[in-house]
Coordinates of C-alpha atoms in Angstrom, one line a residue:
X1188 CA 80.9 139.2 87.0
X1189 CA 77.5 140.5 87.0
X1190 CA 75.2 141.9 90.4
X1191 CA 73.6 138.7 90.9
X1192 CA 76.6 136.0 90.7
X1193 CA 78.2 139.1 93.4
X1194 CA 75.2 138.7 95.6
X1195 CA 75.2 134.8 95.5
X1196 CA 79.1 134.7 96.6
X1197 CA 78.5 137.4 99.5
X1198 CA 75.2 135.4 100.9
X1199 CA 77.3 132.5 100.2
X1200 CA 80.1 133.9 102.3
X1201 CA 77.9 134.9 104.8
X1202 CA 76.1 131.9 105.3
X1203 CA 79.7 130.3 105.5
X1204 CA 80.8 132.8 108.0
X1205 CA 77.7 132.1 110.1
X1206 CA 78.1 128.4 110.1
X1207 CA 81.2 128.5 111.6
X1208 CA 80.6 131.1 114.4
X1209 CA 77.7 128.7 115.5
X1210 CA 80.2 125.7 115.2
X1211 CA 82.7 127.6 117.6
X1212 CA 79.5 128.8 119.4
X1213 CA 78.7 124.7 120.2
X1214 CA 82.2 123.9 120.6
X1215 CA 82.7 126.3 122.8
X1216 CA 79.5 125.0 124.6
X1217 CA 80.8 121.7 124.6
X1218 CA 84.3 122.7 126.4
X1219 CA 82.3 124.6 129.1
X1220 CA 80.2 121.8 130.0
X1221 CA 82.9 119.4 129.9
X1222 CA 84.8 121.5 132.3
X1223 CA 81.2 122.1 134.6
X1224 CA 81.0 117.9 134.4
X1225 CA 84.7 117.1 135.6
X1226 CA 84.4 120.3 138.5
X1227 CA 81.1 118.4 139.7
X1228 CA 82.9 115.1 140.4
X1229 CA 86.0 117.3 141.8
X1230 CA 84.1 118.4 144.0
X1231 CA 82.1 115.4 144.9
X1232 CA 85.6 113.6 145.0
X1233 CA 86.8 115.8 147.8
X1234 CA 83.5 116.0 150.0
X1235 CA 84.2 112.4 150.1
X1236 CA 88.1 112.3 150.7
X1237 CA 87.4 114.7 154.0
X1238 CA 84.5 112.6 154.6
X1239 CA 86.6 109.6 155.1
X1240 CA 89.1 112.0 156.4
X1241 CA 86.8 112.6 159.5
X1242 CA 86.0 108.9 160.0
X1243 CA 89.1 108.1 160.1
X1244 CA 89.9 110.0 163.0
X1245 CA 86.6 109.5 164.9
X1246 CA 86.5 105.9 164.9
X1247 CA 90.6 105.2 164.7
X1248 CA 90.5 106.4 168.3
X1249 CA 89.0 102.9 168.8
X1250 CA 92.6 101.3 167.6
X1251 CA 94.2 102.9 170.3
X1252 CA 91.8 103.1 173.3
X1253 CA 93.0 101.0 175.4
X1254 CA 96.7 102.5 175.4
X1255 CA 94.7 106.1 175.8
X1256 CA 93.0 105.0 178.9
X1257 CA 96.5 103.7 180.3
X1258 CA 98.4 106.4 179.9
X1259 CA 95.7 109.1 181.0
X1260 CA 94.0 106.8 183.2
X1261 CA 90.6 106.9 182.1
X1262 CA 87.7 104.9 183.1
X1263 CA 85.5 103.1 180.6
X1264 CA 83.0 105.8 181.1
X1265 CA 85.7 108.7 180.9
X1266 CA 87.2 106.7 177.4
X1267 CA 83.3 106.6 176.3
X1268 CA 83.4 110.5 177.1
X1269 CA 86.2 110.9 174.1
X1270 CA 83.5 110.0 171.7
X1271 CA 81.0 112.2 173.0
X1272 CA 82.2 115.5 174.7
X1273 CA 82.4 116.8 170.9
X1274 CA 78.7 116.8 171.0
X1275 CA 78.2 120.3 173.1
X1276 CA 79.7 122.7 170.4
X1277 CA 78.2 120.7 167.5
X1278 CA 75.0 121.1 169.6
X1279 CA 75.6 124.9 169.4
X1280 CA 77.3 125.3 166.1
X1281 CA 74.9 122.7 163.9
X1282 CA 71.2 124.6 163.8
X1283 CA 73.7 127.9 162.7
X1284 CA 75.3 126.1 160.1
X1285 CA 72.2 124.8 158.5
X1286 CA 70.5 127.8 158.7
X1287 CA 74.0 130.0 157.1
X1288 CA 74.0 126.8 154.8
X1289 CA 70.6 127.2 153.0
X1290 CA 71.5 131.0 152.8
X1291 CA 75.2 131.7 152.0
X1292 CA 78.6 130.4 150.6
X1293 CA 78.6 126.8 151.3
X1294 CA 82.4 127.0 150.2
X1295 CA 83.1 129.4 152.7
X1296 CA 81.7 128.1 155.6
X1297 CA 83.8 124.5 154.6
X1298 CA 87.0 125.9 154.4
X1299 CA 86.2 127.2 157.9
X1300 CA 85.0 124.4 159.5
X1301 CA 87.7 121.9 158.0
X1302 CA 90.8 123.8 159.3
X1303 CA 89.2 124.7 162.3
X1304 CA 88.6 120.6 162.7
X1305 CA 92.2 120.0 161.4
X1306 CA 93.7 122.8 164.0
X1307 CA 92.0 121.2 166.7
X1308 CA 92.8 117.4 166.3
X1309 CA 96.5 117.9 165.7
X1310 CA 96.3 120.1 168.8
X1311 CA 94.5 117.6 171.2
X1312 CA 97.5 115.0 170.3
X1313 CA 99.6 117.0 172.5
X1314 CA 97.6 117.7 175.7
X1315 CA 99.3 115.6 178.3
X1316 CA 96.2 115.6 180.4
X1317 CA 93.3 113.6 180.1
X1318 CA 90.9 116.2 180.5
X1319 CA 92.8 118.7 178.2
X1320 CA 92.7 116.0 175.9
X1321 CA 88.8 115.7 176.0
X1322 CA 87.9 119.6 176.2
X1323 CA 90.6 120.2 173.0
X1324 CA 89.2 116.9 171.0
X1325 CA 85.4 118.5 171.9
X1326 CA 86.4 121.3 169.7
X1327 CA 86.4 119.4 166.5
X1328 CA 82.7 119.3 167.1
X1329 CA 82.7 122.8 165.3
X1330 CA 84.3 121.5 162.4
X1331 CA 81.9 118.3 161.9
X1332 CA 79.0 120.8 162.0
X1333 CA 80.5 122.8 159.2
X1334 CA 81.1 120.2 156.9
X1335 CA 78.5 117.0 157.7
X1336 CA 75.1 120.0 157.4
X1337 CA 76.4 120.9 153.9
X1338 CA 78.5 117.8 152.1
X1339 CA 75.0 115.9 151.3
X1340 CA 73.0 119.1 150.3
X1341 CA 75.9 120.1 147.8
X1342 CA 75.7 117.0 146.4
X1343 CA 72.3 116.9 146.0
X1344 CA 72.8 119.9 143.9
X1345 CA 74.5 119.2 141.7
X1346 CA 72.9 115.2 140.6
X1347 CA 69.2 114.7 140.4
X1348 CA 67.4 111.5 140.6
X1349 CA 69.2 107.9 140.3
X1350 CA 72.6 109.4 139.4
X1351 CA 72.7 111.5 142.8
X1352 CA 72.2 108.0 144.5
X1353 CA 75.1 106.8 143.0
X1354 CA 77.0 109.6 143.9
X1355 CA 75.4 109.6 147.7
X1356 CA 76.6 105.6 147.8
X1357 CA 80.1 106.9 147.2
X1358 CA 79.9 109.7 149.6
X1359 CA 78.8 107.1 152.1
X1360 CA 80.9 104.8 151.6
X1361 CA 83.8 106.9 154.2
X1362 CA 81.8 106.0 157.2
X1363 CA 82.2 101.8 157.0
X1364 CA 85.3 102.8 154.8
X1365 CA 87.0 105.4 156.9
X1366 CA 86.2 103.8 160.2
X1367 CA 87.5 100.7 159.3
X1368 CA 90.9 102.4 157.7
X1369 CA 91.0 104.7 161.3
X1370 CA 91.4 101.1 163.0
X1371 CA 94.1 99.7 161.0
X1372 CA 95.9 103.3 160.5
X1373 CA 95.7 104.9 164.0
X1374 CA 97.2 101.2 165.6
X1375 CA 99.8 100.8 162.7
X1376 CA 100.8 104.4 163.3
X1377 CA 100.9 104.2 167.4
X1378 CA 102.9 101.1 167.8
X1379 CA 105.7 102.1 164.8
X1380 CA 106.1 104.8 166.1
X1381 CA 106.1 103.9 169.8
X1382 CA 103.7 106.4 171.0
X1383 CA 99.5 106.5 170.4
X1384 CA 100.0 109.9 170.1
X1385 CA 101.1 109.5 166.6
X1386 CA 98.3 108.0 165.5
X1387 CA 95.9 111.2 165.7
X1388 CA 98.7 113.5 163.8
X1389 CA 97.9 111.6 160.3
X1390 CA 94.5 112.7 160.1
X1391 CA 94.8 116.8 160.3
X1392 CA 96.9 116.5 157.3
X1393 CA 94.5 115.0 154.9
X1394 CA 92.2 117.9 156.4
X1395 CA 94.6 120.8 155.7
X1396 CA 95.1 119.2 151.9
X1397 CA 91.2 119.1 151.9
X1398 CA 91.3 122.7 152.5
X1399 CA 93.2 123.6 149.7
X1400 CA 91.5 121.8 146.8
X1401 CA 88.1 123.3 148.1
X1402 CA 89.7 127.0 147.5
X1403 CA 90.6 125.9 144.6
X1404 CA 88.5 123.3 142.6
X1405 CA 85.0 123.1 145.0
X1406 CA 81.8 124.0 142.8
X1407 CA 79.0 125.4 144.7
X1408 CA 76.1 125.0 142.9
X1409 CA 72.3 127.1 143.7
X1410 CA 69.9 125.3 145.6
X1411 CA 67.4 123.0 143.9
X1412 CA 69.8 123.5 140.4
X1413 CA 70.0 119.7 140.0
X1414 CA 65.8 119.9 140.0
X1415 CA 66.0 123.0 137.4
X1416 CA 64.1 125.3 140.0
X1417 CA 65.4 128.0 141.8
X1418 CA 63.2 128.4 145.0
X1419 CA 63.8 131.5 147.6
X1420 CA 64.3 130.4 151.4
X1421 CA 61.7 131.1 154.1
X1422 CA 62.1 131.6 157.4
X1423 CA 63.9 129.3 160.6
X1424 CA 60.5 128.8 162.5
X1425 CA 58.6 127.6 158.9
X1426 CA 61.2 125.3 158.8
X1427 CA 61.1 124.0 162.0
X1428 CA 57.6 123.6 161.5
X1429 CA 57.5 122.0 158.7
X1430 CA 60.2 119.4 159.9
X1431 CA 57.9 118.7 162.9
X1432 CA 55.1 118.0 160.6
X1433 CA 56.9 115.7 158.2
X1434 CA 56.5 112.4 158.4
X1435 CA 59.2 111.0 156.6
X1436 CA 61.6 113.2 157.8
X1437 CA 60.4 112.1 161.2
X1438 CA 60.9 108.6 160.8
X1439 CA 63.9 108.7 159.0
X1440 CA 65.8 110.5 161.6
X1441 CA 64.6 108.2 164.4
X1442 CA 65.8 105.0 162.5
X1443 CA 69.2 106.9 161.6
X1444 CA 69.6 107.7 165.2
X1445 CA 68.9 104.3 166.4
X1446 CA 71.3 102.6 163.8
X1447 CA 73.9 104.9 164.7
X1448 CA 73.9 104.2 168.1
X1449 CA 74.6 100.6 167.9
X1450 CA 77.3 102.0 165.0
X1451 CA 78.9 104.2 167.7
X1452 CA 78.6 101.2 170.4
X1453 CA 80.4 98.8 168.9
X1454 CA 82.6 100.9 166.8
X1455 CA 84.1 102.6 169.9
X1456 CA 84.3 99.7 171.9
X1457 CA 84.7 96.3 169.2
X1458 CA 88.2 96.2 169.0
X1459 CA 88.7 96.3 172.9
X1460 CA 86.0 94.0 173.7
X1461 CA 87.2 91.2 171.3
X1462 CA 90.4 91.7 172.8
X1463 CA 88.9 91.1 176.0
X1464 CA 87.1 87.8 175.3
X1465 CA 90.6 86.4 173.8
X1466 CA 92.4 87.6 176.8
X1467 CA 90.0 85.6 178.9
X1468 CA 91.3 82.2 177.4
X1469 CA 93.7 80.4 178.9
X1470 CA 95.5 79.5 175.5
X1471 CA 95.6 83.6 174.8
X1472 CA 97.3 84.1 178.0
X1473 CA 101.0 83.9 176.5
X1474 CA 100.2 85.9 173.7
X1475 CA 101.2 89.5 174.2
X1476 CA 98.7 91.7 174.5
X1477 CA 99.7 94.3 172.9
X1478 CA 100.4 92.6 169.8
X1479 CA 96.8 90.8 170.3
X1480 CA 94.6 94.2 170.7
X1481 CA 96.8 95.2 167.3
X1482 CA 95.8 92.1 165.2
X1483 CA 92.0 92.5 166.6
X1484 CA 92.5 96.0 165.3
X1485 CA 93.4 95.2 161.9
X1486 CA 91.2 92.5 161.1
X1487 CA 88.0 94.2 163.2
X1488 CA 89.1 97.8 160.6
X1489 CA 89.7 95.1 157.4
X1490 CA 85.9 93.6 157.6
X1491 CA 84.3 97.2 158.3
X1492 CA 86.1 98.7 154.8
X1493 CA 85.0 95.3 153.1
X1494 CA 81.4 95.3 154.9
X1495 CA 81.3 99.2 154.1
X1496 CA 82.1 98.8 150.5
X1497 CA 79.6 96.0 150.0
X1498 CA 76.7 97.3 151.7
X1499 CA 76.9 100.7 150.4
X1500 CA 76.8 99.1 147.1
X1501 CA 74.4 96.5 147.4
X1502 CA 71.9 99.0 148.9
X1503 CA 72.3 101.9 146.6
X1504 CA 71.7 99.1 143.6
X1505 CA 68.9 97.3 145.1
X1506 CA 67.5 100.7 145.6
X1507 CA 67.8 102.3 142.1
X1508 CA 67.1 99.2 140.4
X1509 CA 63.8 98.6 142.0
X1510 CA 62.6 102.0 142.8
X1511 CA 60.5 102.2 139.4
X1512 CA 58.4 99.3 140.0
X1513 CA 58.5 99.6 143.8
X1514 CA 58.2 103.1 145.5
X1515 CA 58.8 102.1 149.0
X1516 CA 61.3 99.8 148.4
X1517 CA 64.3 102.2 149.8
X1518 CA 62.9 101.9 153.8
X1519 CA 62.2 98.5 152.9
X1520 CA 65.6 97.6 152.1
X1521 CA 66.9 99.6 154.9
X1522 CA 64.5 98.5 157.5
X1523 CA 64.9 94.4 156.7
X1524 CA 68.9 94.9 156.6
X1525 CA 69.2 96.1 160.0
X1526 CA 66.4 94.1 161.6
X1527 CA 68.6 91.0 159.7
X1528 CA 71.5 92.5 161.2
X1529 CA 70.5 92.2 165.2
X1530 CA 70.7 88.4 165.6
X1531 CA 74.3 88.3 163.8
X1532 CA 75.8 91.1 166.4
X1533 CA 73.9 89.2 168.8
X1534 CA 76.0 86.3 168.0
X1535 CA 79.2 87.8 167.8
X1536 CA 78.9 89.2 171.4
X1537 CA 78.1 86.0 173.0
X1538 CA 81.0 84.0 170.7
X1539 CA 83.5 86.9 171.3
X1540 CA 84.4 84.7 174.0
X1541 CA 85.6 81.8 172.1
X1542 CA 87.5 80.9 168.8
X1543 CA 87.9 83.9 166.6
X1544 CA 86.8 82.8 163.3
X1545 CA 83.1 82.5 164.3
X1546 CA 83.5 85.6 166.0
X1547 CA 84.4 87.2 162.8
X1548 CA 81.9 86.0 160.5
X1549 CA 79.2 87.3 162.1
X1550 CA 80.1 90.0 162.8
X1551 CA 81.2 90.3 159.2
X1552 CA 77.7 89.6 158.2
X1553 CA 75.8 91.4 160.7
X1554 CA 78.1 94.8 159.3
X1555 CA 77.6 93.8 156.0
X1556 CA 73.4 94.3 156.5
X1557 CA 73.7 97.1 158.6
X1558 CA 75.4 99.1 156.2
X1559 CA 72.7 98.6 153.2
X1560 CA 71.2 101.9 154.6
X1561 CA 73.8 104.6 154.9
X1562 CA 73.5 105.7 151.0
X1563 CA 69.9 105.5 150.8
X1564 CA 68.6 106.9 154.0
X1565 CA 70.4 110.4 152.7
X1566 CA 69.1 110.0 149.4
X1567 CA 65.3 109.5 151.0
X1568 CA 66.2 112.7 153.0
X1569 CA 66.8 114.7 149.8
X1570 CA 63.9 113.3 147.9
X1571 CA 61.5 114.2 150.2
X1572 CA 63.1 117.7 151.3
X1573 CA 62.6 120.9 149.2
X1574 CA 66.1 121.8 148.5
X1575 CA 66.0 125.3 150.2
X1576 CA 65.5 123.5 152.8
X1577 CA 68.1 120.3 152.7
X1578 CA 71.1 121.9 154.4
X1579 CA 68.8 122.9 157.8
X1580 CA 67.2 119.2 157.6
X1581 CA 70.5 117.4 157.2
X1582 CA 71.8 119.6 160.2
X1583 CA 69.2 119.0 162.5
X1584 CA 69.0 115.1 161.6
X1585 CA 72.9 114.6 162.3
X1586 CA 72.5 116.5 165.4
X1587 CA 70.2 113.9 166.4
X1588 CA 72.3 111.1 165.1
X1589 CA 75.1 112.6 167.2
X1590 CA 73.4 113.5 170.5
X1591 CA 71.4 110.3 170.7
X1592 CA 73.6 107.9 168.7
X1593 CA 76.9 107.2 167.5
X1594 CA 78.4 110.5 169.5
X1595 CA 76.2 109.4 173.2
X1596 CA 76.5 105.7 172.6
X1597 CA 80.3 105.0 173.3
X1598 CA 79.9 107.1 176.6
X1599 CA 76.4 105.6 177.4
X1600 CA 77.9 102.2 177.0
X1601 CA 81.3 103.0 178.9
X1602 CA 79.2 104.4 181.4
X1603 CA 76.7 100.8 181.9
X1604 CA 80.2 99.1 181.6
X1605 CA 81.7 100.4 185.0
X1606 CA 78.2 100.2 186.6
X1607 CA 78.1 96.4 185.8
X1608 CA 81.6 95.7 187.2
X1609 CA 80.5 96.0 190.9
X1610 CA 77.4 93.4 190.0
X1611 CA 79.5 91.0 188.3
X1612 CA 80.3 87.9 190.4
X1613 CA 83.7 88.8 192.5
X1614 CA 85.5 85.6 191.1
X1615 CA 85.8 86.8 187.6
X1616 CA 87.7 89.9 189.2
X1617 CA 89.8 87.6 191.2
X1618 CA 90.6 84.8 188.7
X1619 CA 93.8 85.8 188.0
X1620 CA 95.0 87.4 191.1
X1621 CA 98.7 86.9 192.2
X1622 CA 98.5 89.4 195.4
X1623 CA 95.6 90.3 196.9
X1624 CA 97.3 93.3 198.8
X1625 CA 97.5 95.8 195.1
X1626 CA 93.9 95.6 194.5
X1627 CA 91.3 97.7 195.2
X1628 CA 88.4 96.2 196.8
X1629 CA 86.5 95.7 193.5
X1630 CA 88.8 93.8 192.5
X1631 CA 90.9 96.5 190.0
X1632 CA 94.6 97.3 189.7
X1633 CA 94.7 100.5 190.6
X1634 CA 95.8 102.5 187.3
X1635 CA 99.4 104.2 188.3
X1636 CA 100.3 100.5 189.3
X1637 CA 99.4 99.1 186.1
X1638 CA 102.8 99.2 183.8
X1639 CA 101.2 100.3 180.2
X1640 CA 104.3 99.6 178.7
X1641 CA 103.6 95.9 179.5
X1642 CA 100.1 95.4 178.6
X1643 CA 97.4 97.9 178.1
X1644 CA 94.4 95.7 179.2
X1645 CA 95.0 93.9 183.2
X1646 CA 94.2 90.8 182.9
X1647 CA 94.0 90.1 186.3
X1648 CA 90.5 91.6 185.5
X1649 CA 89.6 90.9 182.3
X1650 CA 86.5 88.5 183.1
X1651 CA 85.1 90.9 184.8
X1652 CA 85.7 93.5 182.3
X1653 CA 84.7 91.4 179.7
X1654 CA 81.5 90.1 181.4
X1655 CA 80.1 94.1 182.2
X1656 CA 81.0 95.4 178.7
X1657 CA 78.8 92.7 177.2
X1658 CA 75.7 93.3 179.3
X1659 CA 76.3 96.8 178.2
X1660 CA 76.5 96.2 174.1
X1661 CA 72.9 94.0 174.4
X1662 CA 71.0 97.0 175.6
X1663 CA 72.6 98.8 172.3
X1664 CA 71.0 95.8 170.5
X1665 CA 67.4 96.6 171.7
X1666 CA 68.0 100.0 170.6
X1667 CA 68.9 98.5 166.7
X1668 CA 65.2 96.7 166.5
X1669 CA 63.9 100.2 166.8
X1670 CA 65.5 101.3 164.2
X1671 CA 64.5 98.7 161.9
X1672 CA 61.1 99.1 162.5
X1673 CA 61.1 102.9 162.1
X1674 CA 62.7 102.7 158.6
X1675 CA 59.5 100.2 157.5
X1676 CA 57.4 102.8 158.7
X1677 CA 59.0 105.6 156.5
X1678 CA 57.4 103.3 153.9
X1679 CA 54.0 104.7 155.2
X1680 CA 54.5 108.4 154.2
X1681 CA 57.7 108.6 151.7
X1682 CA 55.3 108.3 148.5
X1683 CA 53.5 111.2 149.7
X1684 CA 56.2 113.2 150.6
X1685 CA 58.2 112.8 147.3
X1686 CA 55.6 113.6 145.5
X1687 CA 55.1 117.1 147.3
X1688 CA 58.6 118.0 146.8
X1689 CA 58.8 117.1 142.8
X1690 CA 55.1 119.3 143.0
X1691 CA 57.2 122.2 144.7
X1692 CA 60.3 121.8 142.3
X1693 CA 57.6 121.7 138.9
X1694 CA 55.3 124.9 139.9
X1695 CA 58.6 126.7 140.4
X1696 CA 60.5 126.1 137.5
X1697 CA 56.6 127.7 135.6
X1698 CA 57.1 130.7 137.9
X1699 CA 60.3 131.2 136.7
X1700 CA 59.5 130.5 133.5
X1701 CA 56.7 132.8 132.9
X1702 CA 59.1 135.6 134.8
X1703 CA 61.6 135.4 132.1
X1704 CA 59.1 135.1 129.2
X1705 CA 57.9 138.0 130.7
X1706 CA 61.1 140.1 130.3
X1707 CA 61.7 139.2 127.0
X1708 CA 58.2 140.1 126.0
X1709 CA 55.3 140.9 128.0
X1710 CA 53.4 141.7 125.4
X1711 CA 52.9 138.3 123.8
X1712 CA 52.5 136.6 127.4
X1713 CA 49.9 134.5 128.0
X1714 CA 48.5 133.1 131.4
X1715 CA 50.5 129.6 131.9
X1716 CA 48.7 127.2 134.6
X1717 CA 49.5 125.6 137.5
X1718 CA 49.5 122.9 139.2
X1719 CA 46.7 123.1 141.9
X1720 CA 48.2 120.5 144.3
X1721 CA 50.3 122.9 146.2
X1722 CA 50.5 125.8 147.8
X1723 CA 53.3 128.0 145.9
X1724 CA 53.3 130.6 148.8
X1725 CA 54.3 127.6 151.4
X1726 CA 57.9 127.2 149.0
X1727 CA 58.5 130.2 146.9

């Protein structure tokens, strides 16, 4: 065989050799990002199993107030104060969280917060107290910091554009979801087992699972990676100022506040006050009422999940569907569903009263449009955030959603409710009366005379009880038409403001490109230009 044929078969056999090292090369590829893909939903998958985790527990309490308040004795306001008194560590705990957030292991600071939570709920089921009781179930205040600052922002991390609203819907879908699960599970829980104590010890063991797959499987992606940029963090005080100064942020968190306080209103106090309205007919009076608040449990937790899964799904479809052709619609669809959704809670308060099938349909309904905007007021947040900065905004927004809404609202409410009782006309108190001599003189059974075992509502005052809690829940409603009309005017500014941040996101990803061009060969570089619009000092 002559030099030539010998140099044909060894570039041959190179050539060969080559091809396949670039085959195993792409295969290789291909395994890796098949493995990134499935640890992205993994990890989206378990934000959202703790998410419904926590909602579980916040609203299941709701199942089982009424047996709480008979056994500890708590007022309406005092019950209200269950929903709230988590609100002074999360206070301290949130702006540290979103500032460690944007800086550090997100990972880390989950795994933290979550068994903290998880320590602390199982904890408070054993306080025999009811101020132990509140104080211990305060603490998982720290835990909700932890994980609500950072869940959204990881997210938004790792999916860009219409596929990160999908994935937002299904994170939100645990509030409806979970809240209405927490209803039927806490209730189903407390009476099998004979004690509502029961009830709150299902929830810390989801947590403690939740732990363990984040150790094991969570992916924490670099901020802005879903945007392709990698932008530095700047300081606390520039971004304070620049929420101040942002006016989508701005309106966004005032319409997210105001919807979750009429969330936090009448998910605290629903099942309880339909309870109430049946009690106060004379053909409900045979019915025991224990078994009554149980069935207004289930069916009040069974149209949340099903109003929860709808409306997070309507909304986030509307939403990406008409996005292209309409740029505002997101506010629009939120603000129009919960402006739609006032006169159907309306109506359910004043028919709570009678038959229960009217009662539930619009209450159905009115849930059903209320919940069109929990997926797609996140998704505006992140849009219209830089991403170094999506963990601190998320924080401060919940922290307003919590102080002034669905964390202040139950107590607010509780707290109207026990003011009204003294106003409301004496003969609803004494309706039912049997013995004059064992009331107090408004009209109430004093608490240690009150046998729980028999009935946790006294319905020797149940008008009355009934009457107050309702003039309570229409101020929440007043409250709702606020929020509505701060979500149309996000509309105002949102185009603006998503704009800036895709401006931020595009002049950083040149930066970084003309740095690593640079490495390879500075030499050959050539001044790139950018974009004018924007300040690269203000982000980079």
């Amino acid at each position: 065989m002559d030099a030539g044929t010998d140099s044909q078969l060894a570039e041959t056999a190179s050539n060969v050799k080559n091809e396949k090292f670039q085959l195993t090369e792409n295969e290789s590829v291909q395994v890796e990002s098949k493995k990134q893909s499935r640890l992205k939903v993994a990890t989206v998958c378990f934000l959202c199993f703790f998410n419904l985790t926590y909602y579980m527990d916040r609203f299941g309490i709701a199942g089982i107030l009424t047996a709480i308040q008979c056994d500890l004795g708590a007022t309406d306001s005092q019950a209200g104060l269950l929903q709230t008194a988590f609100i002074i560590p999360y206070v301290i705990f949130s702006p540290v969280v979103g500032y460690l957030g944007d800086r550090y292991s997100r990972r880390l600071i989950l795994v933290l917060g979550i068994f903290f939570w998880s320590c602390a709920t199982l904890t408070a089921s054993f306080m025999p107290e009811l101020w132990s009781f509140i104080v211990v179930r305060s603490l998982t205040g720290v835990g909700e910091a932890c994980f609500s600052s950072l869940a959204p922002a990881i997210i938004s991390d790792l999916y860009a554009s219409n596929v990160r609203s999908k994935y937002l819907a299904v994170y939100y879908f645990a509030i409806p979801v979970g809240s209405g699960l927490g209803y039927i599970i806490f209730a189903e829980v407390a009476t099998a087992a004979g004690d509502w104590r029961w009830g709150l010890r299902v929830t810390p063991v989801f947590g403690f699972i939740t732990v363990v797959l984040i150790l094991l499987f969570l992916q924490d992606p670099p901020r802005g990676q879903s945007e392709g940029s990698r932008m530095k963090t700047t300081s606390w005080m520039d971004d304070l100022k620049y929420f101040a100064t942002h006016g989508s942020y701005i309106w966004i968190s005032i319409a997210t506040t105001a919807v979750a306080f009429i969330a936090g209103a009448f998910g605290a106090w629903g099942p309880k006050y339909i309870t109430l309205g049946l009690v106060t007919q004379q053909e409900q009076q045979s019915e025991d009422i224990s078994d009554l608040l149980g069935r207004v449990s289930l069916v009040f937790g069974f149209i949340t999940v099903v109003t929860g899964l709808m409306g997070v799904i309507f909304g986030s479809l509307m939403g990406t569907k008409l996005r292209g052709k309409y740029p505002t619609v997101d506010p629009e669809i939120c603000g129009f569903g919960v402006l739609a959704s006032v006169p159907l809670i309306f109506a359910m308060t004043i028919l709570a009263r009678g038959p229960e099938a009217p009662t539930y349909i619009t209450f159905f309904f009115g849930q059903w449009f209320l919940n069109l905007n929990w997926a797609l007021a996140t998704d505006m947040l992140m849009y219209t955030i830089v991403p170094t900065r999506r963990s601190s905004a998320k924080a401060i927004q919940i922290l307003l959603n919590h102080v002034l809404g669905d964390a202040g609202s139950p107590y607010i409410i509780g707290l109207l409710s026990d003011a009204f009782k003294p106003l409301v006309d004496s003969g609803y108190s004494t309706k039912y009366l049997t013995s004059s001599s064992s009331f107090l003189r408004n009209g109430t059974l004093p608490i240690e005379e009150q046998d729980c075992d028999l009935s946790p509502i006294d319905v020797t005052t149940a008008e009355r009880d009934f009457t107050a809690l309702q003039y309570a829940l229409f101020i929440a409603l007043f409250i709702q038409v606020l929020g509505a009309f701060a979500f149309i005017a996000t509309s105002w500014t949102i185009i603006d403001d998503k704009a800036e941040v895709d401006r931020a996101a595009a002049t950083n990803q040149i930066k970084t490109s003309v740095q690593s061009d640079s490495v390879v060969d500075s030499i050959s570089l050539k001044p790139t230009a950018l974009p004018p619009a924007i300040v690269i000092s203000e982000y980079l």
